[in-house]
PDB file of C-alpha atoms and ligand atoms in Angstrom:
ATOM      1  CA  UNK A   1     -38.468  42.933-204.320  1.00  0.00           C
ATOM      2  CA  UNK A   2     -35.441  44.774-205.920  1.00  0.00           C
ATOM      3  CA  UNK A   3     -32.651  44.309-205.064  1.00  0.00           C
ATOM      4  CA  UNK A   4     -34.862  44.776-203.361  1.00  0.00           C
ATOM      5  CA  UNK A   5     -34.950  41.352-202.111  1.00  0.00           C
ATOM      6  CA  UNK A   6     -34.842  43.061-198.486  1.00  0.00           C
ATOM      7  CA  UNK A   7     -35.082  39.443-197.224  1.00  0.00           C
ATOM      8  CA  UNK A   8     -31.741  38.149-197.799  1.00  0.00           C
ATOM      9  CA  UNK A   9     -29.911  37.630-194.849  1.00  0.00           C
ATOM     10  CA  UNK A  10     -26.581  37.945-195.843  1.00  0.00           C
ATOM     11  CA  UNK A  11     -26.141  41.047-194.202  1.00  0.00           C
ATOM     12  CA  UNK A  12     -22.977  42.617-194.332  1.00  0.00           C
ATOM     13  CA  UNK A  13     -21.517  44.799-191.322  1.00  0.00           C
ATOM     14  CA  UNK A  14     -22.437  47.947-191.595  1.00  0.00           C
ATOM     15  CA  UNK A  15     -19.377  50.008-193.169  1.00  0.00           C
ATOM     16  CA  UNK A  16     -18.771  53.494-193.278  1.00  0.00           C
ATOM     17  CA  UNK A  17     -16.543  56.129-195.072  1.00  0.00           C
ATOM     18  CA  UNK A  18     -13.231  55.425-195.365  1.00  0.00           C
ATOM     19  CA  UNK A  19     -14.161  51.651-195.767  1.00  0.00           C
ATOM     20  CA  UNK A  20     -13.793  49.354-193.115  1.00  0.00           C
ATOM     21  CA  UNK A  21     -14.092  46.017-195.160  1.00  0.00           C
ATOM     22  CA  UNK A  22     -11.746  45.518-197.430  1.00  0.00           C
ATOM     23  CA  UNK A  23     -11.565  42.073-198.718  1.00  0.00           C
ATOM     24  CA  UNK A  24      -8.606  40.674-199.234  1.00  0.00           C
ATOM     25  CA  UNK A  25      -6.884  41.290-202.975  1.00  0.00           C
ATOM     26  CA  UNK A  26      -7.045  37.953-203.976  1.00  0.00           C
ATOM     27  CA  UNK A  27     -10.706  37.620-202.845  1.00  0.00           C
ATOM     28  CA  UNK A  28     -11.622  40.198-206.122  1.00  0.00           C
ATOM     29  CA  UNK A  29     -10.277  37.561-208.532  1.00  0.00           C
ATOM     30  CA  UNK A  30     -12.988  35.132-207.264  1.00  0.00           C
ATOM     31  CA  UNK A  31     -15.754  37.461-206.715  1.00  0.00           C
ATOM     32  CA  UNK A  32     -15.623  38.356-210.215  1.00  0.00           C
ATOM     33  CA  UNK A  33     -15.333  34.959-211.066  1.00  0.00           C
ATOM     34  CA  UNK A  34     -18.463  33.399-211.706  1.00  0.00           C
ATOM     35  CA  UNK A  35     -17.394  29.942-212.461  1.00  0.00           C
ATOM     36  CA  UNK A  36     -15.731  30.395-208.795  1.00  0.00           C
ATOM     37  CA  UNK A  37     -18.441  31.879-206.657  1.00  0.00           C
ATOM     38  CA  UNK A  38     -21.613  31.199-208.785  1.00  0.00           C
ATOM     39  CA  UNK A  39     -21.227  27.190-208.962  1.00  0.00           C
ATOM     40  CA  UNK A  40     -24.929  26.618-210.100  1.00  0.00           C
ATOM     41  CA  UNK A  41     -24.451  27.167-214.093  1.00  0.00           C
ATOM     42  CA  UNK A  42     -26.702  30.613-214.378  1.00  0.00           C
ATOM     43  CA  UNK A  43     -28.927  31.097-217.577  1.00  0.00           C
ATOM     44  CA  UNK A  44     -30.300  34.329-216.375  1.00  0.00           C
ATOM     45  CA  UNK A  45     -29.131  37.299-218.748  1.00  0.00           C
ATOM     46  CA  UNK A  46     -26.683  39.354-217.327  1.00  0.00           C
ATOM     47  CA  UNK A  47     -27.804  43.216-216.357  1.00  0.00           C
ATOM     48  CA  UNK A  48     -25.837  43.906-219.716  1.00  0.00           C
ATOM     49  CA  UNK A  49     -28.009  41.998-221.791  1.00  0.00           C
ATOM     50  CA  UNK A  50     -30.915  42.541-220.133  1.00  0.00           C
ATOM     51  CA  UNK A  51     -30.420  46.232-221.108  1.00  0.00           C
ATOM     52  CA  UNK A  52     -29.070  45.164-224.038  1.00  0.00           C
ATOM     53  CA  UNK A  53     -25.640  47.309-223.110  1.00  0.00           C
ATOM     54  CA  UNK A  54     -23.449  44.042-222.421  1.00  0.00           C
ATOM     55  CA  UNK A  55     -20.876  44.721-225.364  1.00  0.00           C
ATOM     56  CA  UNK A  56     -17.307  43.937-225.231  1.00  0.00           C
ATOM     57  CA  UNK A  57     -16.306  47.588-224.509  1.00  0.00           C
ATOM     58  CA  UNK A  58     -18.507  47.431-221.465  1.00  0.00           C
ATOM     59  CA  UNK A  59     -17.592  43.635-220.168  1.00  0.00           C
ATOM     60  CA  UNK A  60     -15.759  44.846-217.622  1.00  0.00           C
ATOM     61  CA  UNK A  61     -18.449  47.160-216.054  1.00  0.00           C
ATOM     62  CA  UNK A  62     -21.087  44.761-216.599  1.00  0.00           C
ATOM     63  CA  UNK A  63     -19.320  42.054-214.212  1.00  0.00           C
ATOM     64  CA  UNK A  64     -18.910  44.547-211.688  1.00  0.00           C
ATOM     65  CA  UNK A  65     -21.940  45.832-211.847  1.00  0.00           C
ATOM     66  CA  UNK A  66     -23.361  42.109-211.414  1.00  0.00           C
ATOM     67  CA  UNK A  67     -21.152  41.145-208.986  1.00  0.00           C
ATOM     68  CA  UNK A  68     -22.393  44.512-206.931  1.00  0.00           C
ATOM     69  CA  UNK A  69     -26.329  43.337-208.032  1.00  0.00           C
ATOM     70  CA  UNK A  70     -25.530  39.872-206.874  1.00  0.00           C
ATOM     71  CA  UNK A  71     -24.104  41.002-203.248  1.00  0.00           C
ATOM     72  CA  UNK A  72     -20.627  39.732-203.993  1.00  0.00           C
ATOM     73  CA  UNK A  73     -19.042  42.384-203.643  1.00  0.00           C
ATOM     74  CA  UNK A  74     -19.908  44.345-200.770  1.00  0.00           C
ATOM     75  CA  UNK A  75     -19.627  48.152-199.867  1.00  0.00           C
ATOM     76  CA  UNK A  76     -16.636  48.915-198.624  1.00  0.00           C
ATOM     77  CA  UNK A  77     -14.404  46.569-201.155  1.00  0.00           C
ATOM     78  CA  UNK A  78     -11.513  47.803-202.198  1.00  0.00           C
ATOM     79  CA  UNK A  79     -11.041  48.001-205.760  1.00  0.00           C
ATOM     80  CA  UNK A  80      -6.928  47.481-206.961  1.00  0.00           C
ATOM     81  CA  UNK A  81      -6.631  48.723-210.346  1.00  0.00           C
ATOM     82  CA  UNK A  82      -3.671  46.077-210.909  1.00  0.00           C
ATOM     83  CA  UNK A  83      -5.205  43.879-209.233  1.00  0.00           C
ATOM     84  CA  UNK A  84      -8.577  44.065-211.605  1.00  0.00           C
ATOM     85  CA  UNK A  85      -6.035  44.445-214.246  1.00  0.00           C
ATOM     86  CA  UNK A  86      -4.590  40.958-213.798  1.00  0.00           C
ATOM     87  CA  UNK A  87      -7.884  39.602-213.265  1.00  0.00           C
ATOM     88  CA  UNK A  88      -9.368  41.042-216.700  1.00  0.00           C
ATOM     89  CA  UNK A  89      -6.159  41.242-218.501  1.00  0.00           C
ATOM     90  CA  UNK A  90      -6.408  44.506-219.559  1.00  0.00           C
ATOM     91  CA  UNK A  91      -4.039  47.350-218.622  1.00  0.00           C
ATOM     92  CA  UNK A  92      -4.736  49.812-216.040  1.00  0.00           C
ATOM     93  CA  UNK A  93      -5.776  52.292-218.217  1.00  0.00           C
ATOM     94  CA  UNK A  94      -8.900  50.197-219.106  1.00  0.00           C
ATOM     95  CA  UNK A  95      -9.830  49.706-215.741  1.00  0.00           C
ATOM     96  CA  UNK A  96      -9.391  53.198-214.425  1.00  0.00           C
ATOM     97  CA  UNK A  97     -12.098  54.358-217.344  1.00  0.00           C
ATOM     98  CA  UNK A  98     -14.534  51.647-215.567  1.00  0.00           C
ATOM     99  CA  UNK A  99     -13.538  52.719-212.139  1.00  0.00           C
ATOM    100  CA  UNK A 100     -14.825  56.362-213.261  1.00  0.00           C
ATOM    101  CA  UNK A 101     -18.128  55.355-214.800  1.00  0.00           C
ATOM    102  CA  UNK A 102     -19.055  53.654-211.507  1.00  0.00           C
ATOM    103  CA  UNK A 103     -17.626  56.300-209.914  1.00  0.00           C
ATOM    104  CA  UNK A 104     -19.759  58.639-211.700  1.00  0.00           C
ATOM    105  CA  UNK A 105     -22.618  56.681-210.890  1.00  0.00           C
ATOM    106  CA  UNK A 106     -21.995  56.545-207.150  1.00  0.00           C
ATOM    107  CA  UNK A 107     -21.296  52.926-206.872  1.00  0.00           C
ATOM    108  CA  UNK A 108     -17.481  53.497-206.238  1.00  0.00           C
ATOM    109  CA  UNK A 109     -16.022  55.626-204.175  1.00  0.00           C
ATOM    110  CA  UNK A 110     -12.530  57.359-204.705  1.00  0.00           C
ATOM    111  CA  UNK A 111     -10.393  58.356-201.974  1.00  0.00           C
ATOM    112  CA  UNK A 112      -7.235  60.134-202.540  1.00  0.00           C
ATOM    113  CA  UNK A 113      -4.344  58.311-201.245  1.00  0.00           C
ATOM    114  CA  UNK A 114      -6.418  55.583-200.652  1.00  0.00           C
ATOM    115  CA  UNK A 115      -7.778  54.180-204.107  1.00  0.00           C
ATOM    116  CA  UNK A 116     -11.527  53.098-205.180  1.00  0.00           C
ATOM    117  CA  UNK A 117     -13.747  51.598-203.009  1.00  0.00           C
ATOM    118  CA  UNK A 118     -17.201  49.679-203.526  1.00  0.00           C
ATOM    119  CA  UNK A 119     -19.414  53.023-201.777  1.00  0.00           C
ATOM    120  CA  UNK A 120     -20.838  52.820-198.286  1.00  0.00           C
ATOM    121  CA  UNK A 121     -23.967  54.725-199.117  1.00  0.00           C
ATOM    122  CA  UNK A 122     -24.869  56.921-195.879  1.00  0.00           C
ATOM    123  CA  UNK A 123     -28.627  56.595-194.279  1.00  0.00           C
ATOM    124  CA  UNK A 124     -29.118  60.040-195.375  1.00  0.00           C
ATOM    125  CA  UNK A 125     -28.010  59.104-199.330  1.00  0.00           C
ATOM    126  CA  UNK A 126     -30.225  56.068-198.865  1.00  0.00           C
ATOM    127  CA  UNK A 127     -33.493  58.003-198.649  1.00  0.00           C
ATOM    128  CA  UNK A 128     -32.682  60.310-200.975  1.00  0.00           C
ATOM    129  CA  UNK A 129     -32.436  57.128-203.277  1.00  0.00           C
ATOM    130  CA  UNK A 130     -35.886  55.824-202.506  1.00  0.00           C
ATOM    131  CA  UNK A 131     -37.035  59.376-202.576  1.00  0.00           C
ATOM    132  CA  UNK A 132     -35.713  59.507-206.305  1.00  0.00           C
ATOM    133  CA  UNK A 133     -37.049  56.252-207.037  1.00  0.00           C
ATOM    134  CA  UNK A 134     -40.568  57.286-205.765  1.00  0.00           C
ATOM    135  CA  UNK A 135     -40.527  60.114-208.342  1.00  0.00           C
ATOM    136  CA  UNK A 136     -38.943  58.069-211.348  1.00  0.00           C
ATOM    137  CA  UNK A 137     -40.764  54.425-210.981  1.00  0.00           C
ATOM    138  CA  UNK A 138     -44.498  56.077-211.302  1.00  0.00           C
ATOM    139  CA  UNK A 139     -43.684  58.005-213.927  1.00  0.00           C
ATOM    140  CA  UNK A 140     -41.705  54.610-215.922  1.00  0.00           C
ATOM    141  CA  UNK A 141     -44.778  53.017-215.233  1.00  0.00           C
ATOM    142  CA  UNK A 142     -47.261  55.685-216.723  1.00  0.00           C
ATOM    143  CA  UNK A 143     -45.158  55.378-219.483  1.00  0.00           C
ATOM    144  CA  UNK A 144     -45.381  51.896-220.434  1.00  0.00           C
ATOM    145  CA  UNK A 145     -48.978  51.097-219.991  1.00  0.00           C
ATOM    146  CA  UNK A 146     -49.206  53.825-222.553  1.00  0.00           C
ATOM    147  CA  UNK A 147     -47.107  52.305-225.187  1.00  0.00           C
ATOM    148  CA  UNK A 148     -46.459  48.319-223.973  1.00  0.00           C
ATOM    149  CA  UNK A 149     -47.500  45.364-226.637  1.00  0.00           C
ATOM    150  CA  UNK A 150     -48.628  41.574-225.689  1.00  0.00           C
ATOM    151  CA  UNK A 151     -44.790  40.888-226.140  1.00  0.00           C
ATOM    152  CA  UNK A 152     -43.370  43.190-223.902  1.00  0.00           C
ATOM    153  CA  UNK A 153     -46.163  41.867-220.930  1.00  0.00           C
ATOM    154  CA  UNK A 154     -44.717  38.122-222.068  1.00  0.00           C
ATOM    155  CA  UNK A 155     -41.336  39.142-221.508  1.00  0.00           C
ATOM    156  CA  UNK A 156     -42.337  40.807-217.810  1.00  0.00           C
ATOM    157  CA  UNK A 157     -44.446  37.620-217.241  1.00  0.00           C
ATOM    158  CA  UNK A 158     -41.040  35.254-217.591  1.00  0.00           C
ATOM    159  CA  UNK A 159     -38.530  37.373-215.761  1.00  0.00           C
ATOM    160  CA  UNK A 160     -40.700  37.138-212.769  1.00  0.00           C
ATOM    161  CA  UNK A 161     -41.070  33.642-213.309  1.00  0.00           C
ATOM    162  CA  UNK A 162     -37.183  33.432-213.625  1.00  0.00           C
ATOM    163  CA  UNK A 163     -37.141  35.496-210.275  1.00  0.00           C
ATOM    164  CA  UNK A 164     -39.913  32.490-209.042  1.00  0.00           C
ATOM    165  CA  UNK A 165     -37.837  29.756-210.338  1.00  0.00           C
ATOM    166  CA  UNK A 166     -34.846  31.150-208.443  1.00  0.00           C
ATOM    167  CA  UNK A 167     -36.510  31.617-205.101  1.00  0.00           C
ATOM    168  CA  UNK A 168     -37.740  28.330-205.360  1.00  0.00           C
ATOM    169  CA  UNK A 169     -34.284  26.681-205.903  1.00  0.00           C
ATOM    170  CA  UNK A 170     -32.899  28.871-202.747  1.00  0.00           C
ATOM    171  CA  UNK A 171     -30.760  30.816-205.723  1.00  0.00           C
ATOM    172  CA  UNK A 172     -30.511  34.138-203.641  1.00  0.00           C
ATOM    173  CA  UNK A 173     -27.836  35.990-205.563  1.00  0.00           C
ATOM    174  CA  UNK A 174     -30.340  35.317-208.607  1.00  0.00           C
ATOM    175  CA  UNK A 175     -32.639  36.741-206.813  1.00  0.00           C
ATOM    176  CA  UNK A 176     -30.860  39.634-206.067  1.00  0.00           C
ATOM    177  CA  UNK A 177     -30.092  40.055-209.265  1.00  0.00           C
ATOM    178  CA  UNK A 178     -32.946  39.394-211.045  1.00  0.00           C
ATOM    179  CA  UNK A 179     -35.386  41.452-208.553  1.00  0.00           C
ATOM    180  CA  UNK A 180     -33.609  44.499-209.186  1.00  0.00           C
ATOM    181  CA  UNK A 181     -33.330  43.981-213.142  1.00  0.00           C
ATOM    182  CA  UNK A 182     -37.318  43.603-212.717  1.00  0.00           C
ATOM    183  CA  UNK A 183     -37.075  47.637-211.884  1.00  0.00           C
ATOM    184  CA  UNK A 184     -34.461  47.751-215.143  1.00  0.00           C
ATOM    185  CA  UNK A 185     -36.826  45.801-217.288  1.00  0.00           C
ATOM    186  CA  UNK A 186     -39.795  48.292-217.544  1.00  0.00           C
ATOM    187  CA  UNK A 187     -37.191  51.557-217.666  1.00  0.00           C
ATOM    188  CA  UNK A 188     -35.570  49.668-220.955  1.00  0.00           C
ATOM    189  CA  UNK A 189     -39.416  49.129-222.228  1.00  0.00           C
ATOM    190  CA  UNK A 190     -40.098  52.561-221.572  1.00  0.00           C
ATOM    191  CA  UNK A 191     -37.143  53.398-224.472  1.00  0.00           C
ATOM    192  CA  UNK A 192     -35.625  56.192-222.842  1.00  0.00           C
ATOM    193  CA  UNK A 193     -31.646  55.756-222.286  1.00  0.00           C
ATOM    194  CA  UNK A 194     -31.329  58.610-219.821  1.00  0.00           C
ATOM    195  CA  UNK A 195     -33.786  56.675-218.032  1.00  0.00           C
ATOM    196  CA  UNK A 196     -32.371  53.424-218.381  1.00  0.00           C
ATOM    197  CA  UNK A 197     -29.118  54.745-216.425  1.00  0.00           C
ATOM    198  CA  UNK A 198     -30.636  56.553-213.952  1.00  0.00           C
ATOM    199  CA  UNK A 199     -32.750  53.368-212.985  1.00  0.00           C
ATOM    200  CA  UNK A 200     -29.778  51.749-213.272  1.00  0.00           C
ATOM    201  CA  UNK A 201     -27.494  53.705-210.983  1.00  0.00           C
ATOM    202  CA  UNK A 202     -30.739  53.740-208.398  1.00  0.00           C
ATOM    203  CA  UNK A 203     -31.026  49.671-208.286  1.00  0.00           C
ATOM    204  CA  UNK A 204     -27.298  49.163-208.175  1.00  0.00           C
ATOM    205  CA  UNK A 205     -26.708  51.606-205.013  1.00  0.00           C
ATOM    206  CA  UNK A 206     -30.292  50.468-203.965  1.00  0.00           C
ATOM    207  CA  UNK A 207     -27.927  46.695-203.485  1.00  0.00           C
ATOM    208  CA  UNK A 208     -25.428  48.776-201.607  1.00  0.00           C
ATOM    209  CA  UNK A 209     -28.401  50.064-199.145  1.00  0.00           C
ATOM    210  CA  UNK A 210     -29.987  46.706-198.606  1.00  0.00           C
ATOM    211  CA  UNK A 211     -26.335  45.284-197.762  1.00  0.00           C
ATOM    212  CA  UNK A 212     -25.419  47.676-195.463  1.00  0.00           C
ATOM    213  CA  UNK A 213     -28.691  48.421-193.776  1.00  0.00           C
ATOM    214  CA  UNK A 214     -31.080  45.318-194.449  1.00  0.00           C
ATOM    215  CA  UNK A 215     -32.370  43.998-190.589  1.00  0.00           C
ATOM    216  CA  UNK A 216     -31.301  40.976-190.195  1.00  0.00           C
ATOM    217  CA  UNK A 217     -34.505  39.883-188.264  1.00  0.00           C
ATOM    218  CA  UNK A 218     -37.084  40.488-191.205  1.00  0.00           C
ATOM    219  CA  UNK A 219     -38.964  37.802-192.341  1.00  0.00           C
ATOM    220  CA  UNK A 220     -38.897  36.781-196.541  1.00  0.00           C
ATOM    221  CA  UNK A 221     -40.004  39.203-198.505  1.00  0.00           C
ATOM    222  CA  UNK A 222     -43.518  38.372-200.422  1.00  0.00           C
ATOM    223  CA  UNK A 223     -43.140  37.478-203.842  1.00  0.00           C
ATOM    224  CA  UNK A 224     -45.963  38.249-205.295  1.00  0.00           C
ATOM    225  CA  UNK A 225     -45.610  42.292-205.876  1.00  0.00           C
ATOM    226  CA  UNK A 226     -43.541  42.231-208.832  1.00  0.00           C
ATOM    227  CA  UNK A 227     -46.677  39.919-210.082  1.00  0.00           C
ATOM    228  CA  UNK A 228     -48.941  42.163-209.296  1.00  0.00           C
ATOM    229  CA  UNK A 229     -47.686  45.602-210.620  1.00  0.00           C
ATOM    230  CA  UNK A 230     -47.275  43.461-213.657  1.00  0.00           C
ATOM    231  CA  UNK A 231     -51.030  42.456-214.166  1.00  0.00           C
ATOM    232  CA  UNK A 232     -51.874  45.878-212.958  1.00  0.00           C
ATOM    233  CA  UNK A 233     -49.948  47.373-215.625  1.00  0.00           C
ATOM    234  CA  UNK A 234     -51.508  44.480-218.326  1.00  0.00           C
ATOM    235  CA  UNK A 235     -54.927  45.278-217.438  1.00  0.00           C
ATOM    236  CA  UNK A 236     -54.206  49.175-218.290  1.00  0.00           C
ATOM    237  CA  UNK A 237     -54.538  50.096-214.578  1.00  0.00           C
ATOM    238  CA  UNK A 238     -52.024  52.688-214.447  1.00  0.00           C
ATOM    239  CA  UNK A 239     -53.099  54.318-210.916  1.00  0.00           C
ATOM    240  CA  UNK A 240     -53.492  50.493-209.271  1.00  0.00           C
ATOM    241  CA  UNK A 241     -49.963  49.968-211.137  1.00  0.00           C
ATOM    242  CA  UNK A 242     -48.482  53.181-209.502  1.00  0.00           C
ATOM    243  CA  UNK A 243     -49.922  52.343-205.460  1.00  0.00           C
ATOM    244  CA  UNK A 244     -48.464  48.979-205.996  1.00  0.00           C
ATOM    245  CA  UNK A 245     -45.596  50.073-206.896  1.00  0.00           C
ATOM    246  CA  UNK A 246     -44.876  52.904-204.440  1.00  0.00           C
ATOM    247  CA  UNK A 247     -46.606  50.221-201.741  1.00  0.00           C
ATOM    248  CA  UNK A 248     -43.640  48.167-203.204  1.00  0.00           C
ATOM    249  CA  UNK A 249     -41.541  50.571-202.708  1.00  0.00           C
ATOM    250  CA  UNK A 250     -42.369  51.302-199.000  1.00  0.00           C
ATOM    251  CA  UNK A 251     -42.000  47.846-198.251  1.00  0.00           C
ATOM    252  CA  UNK A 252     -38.360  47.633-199.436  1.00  0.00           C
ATOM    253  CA  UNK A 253     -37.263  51.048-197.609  1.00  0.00           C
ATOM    254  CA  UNK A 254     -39.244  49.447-194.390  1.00  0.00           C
ATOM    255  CA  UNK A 255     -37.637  46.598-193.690  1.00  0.00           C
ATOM    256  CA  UNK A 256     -34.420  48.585-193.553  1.00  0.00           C
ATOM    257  CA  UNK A 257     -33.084  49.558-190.840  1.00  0.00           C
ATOM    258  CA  UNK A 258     -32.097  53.363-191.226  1.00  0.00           C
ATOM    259  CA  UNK A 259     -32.422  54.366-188.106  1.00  0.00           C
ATOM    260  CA  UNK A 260     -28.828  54.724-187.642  1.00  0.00           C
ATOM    261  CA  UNK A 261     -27.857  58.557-187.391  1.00  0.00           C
ATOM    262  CA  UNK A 262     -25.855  59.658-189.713  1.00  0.00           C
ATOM    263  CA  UNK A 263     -23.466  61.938-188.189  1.00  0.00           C
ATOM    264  CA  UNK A 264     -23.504  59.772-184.431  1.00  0.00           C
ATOM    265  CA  UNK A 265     -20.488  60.033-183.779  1.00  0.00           C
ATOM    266  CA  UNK A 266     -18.180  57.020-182.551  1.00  0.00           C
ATOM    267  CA  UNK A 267     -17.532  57.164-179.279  1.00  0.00           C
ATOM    268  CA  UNK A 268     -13.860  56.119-179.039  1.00  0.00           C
ATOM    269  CA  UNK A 269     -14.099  56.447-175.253  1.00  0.00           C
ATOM    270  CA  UNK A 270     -16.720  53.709-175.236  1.00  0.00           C
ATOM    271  CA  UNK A 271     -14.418  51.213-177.276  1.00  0.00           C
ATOM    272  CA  UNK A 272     -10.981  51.602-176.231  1.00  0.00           C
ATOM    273  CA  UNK A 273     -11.971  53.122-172.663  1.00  0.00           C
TER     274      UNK A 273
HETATM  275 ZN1  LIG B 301     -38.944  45.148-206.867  1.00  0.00          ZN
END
């Protein structure tokens, strides 16, 4: 599953805009501190290097960005410029061009008066995501089986083994991570940058979804479908390939729970009456 790994139970509350959760400023310094929060010593690739984007310039971003992947931090954060400027030691300049890339990309939200905040995405956004991965992940797909080699099939082979290995060890922010850098994988085969980001900003906010809306009652996802689309695609099935992915697809947006309306309104009478 992407992050997709709809089967994680560490299910946030569910936030809305403005934010409701904002973790404490001291908190950021040891989310983004892997040493801190990520005591098993990780030899996965970072979703930098696995898109082969993790240069100095874009350090920064990339921890973020794998700290968002990863579930640590949660929508809703609140993201202190000097704050993340202490923690990187950069200036504020730096991290105010990172705060508007993922800004850009939807997975931060800026509020005037108010400052950046890890987005909430609404139930509404949320389908429009799956909707857009629907469209894009067939067409990655088609793609690749048209052009992949035996080494690019090796390389899908072992990340889904790494994805294995982690489930097995009970490693759930690798498999977060690594579920949704499955989806990355075949966009970066496929060769086309604009691609690559666009899959990119759909896993990352696709996180966001699964924190805030994931039902806590679901049982473990299966984890044999990223297998499967795999051998699919090896075997030069594209259509089989395509079902199982869309199937895959269904799954993740299914054991959501987006039932929630949108614009319900909170009924302050109810609380405070
Ligand atoms: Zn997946």
């Amino acid at each position: 599953m992407s992050c997709d790994g709809a089967c994680l139970d560490n299910r946030s509350p569910f936030c809305d805009n403005p934010p409701l959760t904002v973790i404490r400023l001291t908190r950021i310094a040891h989310v983004l501190n892997s040493e801190t929060l990520s005591p098993a010593p990780r030899k996965a690739r970072s979703t930098g290097q696995i898109l082969g984007t993790g240069s100095t310039r874009d350090g920064i971003y990339e921890r973020i960005l794998n700290a968002v992947m990863e579930h640590r931090l949660i929508p809703g954060t609140k993201l202190v410029e000097e704050k993340l400027a202490g923690v990187f030691q950069v200036n504020r300049t730096r991290i105010r061009e990172v705060l508007a890339r993922l800004a850009h990309e939807g997975i931060v939200t800026t509020i005037p008066n108010r400052g950046a905040f890890i987005a909430s995405p609404s139930v509404e956004e949320a389908r429009h995501i799956f909707q857009a991965r629907r469209i894009l992940e067939p067409a990655l797909i088609r793609s690749l089986v048209a052009k992949a080699d035996s080494q690019q099939f090796r390389r899908l082979h072992a990340h889904v083994a790494e994805e294995r290995a982690a489930r097995e060890t009970g490693d759930k922010r690798a498999v977060i991570r690594l579920s949704g850098e499955f989806h990355l994988l075949i966009a970066q085969m496929v060769d086309s940058p604009p691609l690559v980001k666009l899959m990119r900003e759909l896993s990352s906010l696709t996180c966001l979804i699964i924190l805030l809306y994931d039902s806590p009652n679901v049982p473990a996802c299966p984890n044999h479908e990223h297998t499967e689309i795999v051998e699919a695609m090896e075997q030069g099935e594209v259509e089989a390939a395509i079902g199982l992915m869309l199937g895959h697809l269904d799954h993740i947006e299914a054991t959501l729970d987006l039932s929630l309306e949108d614009e319900a309104e909170v009924d302050l009478h109810a609380i405070f009456g």
